[in-house]
Short mmCIF file of C-alpha atoms and ligand atoms in Angstrom, two decimals:
data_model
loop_
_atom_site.label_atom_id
_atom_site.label_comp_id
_atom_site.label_asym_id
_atom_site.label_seq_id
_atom_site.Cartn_x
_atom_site.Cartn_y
_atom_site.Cartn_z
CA UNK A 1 245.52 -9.99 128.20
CA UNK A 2 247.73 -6.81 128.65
CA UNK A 3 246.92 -4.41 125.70
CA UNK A 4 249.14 -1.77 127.01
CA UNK A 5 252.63 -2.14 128.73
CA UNK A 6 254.03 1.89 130.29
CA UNK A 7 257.64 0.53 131.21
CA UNK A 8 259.36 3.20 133.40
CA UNK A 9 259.46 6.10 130.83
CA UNK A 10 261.01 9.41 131.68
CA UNK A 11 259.56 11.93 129.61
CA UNK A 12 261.15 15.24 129.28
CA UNK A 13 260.41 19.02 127.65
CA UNK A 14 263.65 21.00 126.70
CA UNK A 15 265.36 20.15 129.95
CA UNK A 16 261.88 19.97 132.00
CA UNK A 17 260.59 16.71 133.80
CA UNK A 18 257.05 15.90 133.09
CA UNK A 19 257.16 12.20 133.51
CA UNK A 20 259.19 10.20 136.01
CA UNK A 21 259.43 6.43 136.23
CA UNK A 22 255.95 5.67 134.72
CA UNK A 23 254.56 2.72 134.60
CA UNK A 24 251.13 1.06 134.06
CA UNK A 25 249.13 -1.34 132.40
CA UNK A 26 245.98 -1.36 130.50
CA UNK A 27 243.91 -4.75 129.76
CA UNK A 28 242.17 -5.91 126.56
CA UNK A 29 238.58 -4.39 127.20
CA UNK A 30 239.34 -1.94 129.96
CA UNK A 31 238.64 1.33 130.84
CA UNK A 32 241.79 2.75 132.43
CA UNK A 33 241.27 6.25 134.01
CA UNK A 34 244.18 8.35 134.38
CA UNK A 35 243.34 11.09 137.42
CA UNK A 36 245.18 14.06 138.92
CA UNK A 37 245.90 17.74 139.16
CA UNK A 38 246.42 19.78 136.33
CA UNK A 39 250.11 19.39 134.98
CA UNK A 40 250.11 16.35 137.00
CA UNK A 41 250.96 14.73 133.61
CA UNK A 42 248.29 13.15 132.29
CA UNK A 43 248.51 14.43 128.56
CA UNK A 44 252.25 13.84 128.38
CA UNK A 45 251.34 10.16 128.93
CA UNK A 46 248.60 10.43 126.51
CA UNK A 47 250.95 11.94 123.40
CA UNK A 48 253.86 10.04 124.33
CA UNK A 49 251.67 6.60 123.77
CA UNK A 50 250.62 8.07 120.53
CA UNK A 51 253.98 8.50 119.29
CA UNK A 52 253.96 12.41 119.44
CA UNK A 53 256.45 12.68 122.05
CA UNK A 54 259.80 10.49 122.83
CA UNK A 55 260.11 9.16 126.43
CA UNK A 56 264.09 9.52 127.42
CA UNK A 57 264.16 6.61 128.81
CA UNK A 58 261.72 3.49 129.33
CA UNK A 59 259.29 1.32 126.68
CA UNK A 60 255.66 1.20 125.41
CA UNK A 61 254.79 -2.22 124.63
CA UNK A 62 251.51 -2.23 122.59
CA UNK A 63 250.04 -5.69 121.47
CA UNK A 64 253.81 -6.95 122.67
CA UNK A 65 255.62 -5.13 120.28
CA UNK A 66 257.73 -1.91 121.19
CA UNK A 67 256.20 1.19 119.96
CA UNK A 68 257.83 3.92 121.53
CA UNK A 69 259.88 4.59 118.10
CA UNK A 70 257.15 4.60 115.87
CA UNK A 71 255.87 7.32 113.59
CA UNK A 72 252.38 8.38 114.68
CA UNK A 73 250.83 7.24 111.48
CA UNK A 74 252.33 3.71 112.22
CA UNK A 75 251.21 3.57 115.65
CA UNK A 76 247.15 5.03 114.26
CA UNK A 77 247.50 2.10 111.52
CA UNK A 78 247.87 -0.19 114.47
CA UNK A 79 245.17 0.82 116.32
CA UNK A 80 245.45 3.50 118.77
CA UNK A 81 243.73 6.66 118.01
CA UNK A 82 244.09 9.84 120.62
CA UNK A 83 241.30 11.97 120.93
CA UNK A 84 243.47 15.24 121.99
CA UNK A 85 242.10 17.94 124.81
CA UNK A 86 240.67 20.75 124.20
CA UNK A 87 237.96 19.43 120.96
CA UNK A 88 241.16 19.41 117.87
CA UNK A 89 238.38 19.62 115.04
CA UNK A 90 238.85 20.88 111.83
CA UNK A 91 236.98 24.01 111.85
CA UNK A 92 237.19 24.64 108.07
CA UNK A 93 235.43 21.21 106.94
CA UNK A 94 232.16 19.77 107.53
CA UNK A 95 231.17 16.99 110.19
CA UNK A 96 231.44 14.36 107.50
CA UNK A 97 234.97 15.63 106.27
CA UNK A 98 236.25 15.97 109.26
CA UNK A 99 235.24 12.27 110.36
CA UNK A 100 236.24 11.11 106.45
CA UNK A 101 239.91 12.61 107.04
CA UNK A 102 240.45 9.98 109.98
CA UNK A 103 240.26 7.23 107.79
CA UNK A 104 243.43 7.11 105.77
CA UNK A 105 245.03 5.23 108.31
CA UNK A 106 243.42 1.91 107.07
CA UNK A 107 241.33 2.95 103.62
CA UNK A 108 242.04 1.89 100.40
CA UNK A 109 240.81 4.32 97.37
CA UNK A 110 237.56 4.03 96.79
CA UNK A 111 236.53 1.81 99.56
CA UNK A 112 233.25 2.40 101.73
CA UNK A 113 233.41 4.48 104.96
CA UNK A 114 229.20 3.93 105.72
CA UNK A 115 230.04 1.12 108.56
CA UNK A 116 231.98 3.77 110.15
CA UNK A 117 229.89 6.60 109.78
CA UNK A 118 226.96 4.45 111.03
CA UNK A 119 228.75 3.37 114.00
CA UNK A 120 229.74 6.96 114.57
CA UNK A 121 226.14 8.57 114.11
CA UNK A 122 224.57 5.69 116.34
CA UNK A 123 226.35 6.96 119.32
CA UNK A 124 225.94 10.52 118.07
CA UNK A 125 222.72 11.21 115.84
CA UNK A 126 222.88 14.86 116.45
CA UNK A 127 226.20 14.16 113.89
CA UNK A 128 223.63 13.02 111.61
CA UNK A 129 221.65 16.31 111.30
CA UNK A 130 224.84 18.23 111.24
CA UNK A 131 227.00 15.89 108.42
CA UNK A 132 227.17 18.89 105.75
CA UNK A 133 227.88 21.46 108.60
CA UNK A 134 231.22 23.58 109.06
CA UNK A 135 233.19 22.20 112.23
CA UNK A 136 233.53 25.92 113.85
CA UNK A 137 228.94 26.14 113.57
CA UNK A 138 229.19 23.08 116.36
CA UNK A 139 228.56 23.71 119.85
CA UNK A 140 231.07 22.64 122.29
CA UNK A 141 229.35 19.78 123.31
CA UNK A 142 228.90 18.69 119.13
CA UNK A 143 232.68 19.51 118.72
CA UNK A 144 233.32 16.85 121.56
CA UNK A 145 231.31 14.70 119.70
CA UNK A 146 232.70 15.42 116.85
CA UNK A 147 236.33 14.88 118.07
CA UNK A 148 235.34 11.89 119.28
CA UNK A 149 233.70 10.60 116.63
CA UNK A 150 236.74 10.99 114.77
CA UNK A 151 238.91 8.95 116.67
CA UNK A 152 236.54 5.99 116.40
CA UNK A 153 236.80 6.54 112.34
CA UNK A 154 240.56 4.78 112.44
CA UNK A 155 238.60 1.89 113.71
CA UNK A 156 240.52 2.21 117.06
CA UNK A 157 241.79 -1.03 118.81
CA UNK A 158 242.84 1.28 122.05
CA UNK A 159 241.49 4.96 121.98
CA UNK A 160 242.91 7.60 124.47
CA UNK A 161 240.46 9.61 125.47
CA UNK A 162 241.77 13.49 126.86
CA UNK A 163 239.72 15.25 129.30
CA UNK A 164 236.81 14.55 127.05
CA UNK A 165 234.04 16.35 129.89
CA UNK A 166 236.10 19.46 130.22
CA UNK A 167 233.86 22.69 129.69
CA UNK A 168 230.76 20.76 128.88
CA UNK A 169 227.30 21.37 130.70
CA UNK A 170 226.43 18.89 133.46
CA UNK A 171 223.75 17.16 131.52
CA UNK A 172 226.18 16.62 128.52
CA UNK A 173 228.94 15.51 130.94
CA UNK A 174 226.57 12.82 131.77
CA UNK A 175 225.98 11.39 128.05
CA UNK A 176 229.49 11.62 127.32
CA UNK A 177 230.17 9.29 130.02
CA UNK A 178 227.20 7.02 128.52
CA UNK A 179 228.64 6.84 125.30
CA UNK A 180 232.22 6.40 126.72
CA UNK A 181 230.88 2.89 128.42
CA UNK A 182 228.93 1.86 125.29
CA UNK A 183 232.39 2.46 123.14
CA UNK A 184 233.72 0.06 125.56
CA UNK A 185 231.02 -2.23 125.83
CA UNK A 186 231.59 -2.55 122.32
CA UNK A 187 235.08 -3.68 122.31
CA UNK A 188 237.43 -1.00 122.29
CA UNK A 189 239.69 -0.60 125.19
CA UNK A 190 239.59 2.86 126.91
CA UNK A 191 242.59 4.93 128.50
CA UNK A 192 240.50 7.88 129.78
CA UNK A 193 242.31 11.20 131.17
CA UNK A 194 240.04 13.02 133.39
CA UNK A 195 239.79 16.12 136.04
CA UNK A 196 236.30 14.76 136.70
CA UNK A 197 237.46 12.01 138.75
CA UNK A 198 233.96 11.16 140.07
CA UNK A 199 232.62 10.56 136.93
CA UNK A 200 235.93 8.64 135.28
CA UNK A 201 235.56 6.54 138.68
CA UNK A 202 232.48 5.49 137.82
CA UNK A 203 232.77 4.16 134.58
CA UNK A 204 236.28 3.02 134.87
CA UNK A 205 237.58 -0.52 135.77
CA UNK A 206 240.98 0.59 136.94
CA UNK A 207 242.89 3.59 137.42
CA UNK A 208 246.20 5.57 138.54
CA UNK A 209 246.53 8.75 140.25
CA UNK A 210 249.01 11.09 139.10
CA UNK A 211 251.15 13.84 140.86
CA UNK A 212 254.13 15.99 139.81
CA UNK A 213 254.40 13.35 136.90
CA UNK A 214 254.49 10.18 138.94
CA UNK A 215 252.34 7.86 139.72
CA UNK A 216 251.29 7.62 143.56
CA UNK A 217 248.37 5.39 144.18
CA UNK A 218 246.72 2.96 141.68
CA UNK A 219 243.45 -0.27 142.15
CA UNK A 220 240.07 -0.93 141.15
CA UNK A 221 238.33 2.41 140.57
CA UNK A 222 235.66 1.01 143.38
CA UNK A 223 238.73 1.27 145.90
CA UNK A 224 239.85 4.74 144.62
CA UNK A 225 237.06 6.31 144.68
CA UNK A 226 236.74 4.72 148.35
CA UNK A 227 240.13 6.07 149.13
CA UNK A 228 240.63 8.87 151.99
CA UNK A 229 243.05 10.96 150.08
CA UNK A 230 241.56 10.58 146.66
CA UNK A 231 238.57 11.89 147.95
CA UNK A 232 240.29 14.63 149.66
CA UNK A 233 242.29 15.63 146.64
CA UNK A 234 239.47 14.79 143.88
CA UNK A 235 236.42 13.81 145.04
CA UNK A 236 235.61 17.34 147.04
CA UNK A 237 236.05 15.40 150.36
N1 ADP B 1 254.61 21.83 125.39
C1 ADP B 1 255.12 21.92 126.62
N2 ADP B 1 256.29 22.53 126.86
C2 ADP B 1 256.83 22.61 128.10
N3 ADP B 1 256.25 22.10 129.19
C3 ADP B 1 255.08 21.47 129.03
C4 ADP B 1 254.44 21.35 127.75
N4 ADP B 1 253.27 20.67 127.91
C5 ADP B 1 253.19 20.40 129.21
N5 ADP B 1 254.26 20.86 129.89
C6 ADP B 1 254.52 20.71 131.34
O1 ADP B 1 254.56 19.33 131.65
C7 ADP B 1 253.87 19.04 132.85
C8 ADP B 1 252.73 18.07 132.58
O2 ADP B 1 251.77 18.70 131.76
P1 ADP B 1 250.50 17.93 131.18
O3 ADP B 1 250.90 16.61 130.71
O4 ADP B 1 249.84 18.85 130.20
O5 ADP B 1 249.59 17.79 132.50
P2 ADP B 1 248.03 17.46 132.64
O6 ADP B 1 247.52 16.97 131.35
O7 ADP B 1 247.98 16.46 133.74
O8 ADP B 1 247.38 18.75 133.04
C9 ADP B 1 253.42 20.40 133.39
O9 ADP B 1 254.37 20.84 134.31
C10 ADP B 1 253.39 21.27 132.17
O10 ADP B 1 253.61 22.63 132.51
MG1 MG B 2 246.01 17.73 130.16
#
């Protein structure tokens, strides 16, 4: 079942291009990797599916209704939460506040958050340790977690996932990636932006290869990351 329908938006700062005839697809219990250069792109796609950005022209079809002129909020209460680049924590509150704040999107007063925060400190038990701790104490790999963590607290149907290996240490790039499959394997669908196209290859199902904000080569990630010219541009030959 398509989850996700990118219909041919054009997506535009001031009187700048970033997105030209777009269009892609991502299933019910995929992970979708977006790959390409820097301002190839990728995060336009990423806020303009979350509502933060208007495309010009085009649709976003989400569960087979139109989103694309939705208020953020409306589009979080349905079920896609964006996990922003660059770790978008709350350095001022503690771990648990800043996964508590995520929540309003579906909470009623008063009503229980543990199944979340269990869910959340399962994948992440350093969390755990850390729940009464100020967001700007993290590391960068705990404010990854962190920012991740959050997203899963609006009990995500689709989460978009933004470069979330950048400027981590190898060995923490690795258990990101673990974590990233086990989020799927649970059942939320995954639309992963990554510069680390080796690794997003080999957890993804499917993905698309961005340049100059168009798409120019898309498949199974097995034949992408078997392609000649993605490994030229991506792969490091
Ligand atoms: N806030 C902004 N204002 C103006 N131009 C922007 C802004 N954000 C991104 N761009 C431009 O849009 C293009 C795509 O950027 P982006 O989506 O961030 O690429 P990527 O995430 O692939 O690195 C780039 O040319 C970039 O310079
Ligand atoms: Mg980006």
């Amino acid at each position: 079942m398509v989850m996700l329908r990118v219909e041919r938006i054009e997506v535009f700062y001031g009187n700048v291009q970033a997105l030209r005839n777009i269009e892609f697809e991502v299933n019910q219990g995929e992970i979708v990797t977006l790959l390409g250069a820097n301002g190839a792109g990728k995060s336009t796609i990423l806020r303009t599916i979350s509502g933060l950005i208007r495309p010009r022209k085009g649709r976003i079809i989400y569960l087979e209704k139109e989103i694309s002129r939705m208020s953020v909020e409306d589009i979080v209460s349905k079920g896609i939460s964006h996990v922003p680049e660059g770790r978008r924590i709350f350095p001022g509150l503690t771990v648990y506040g800043n996964l508590e704040v995520a929540t309003s999107s579906w909470r009623k007063r008063g009503a229980s958050i543990q199944d979340e925060l269990n869910n959340v400190f399962r994948l992440f038990p350093k969390l755990r340790e850390r729940m009464n701790q100020l967001g700007w104490s993290l590391s960068g790999g705990e404010q990854q977690m962190l920012a991740i963590g959050r997203g899963l607290m609006s009990r995500p149907k689709l989460l978009l996932l933004d470069e979330p290996s950048l400027g981590l240490a190898p060995k923490l790039v690795q258990s990101v990636f673990e974590t990233i499959k086990t989020i799927n394997a649970q059942g939320t669908t995954i639309l992963l932006v990554e510069q680390n196209a080796y690794a997003a290859l080999q957890i993804a199902h499917r993905g698309y290869v961005l340049e100059n904000g168009e798409v120019v080569l898309h498949g199974p990630a097995r034949d992408l990351a078997a392609n000649e010219n993605v490994r030229k541009a991506y792969l490091g030959g």
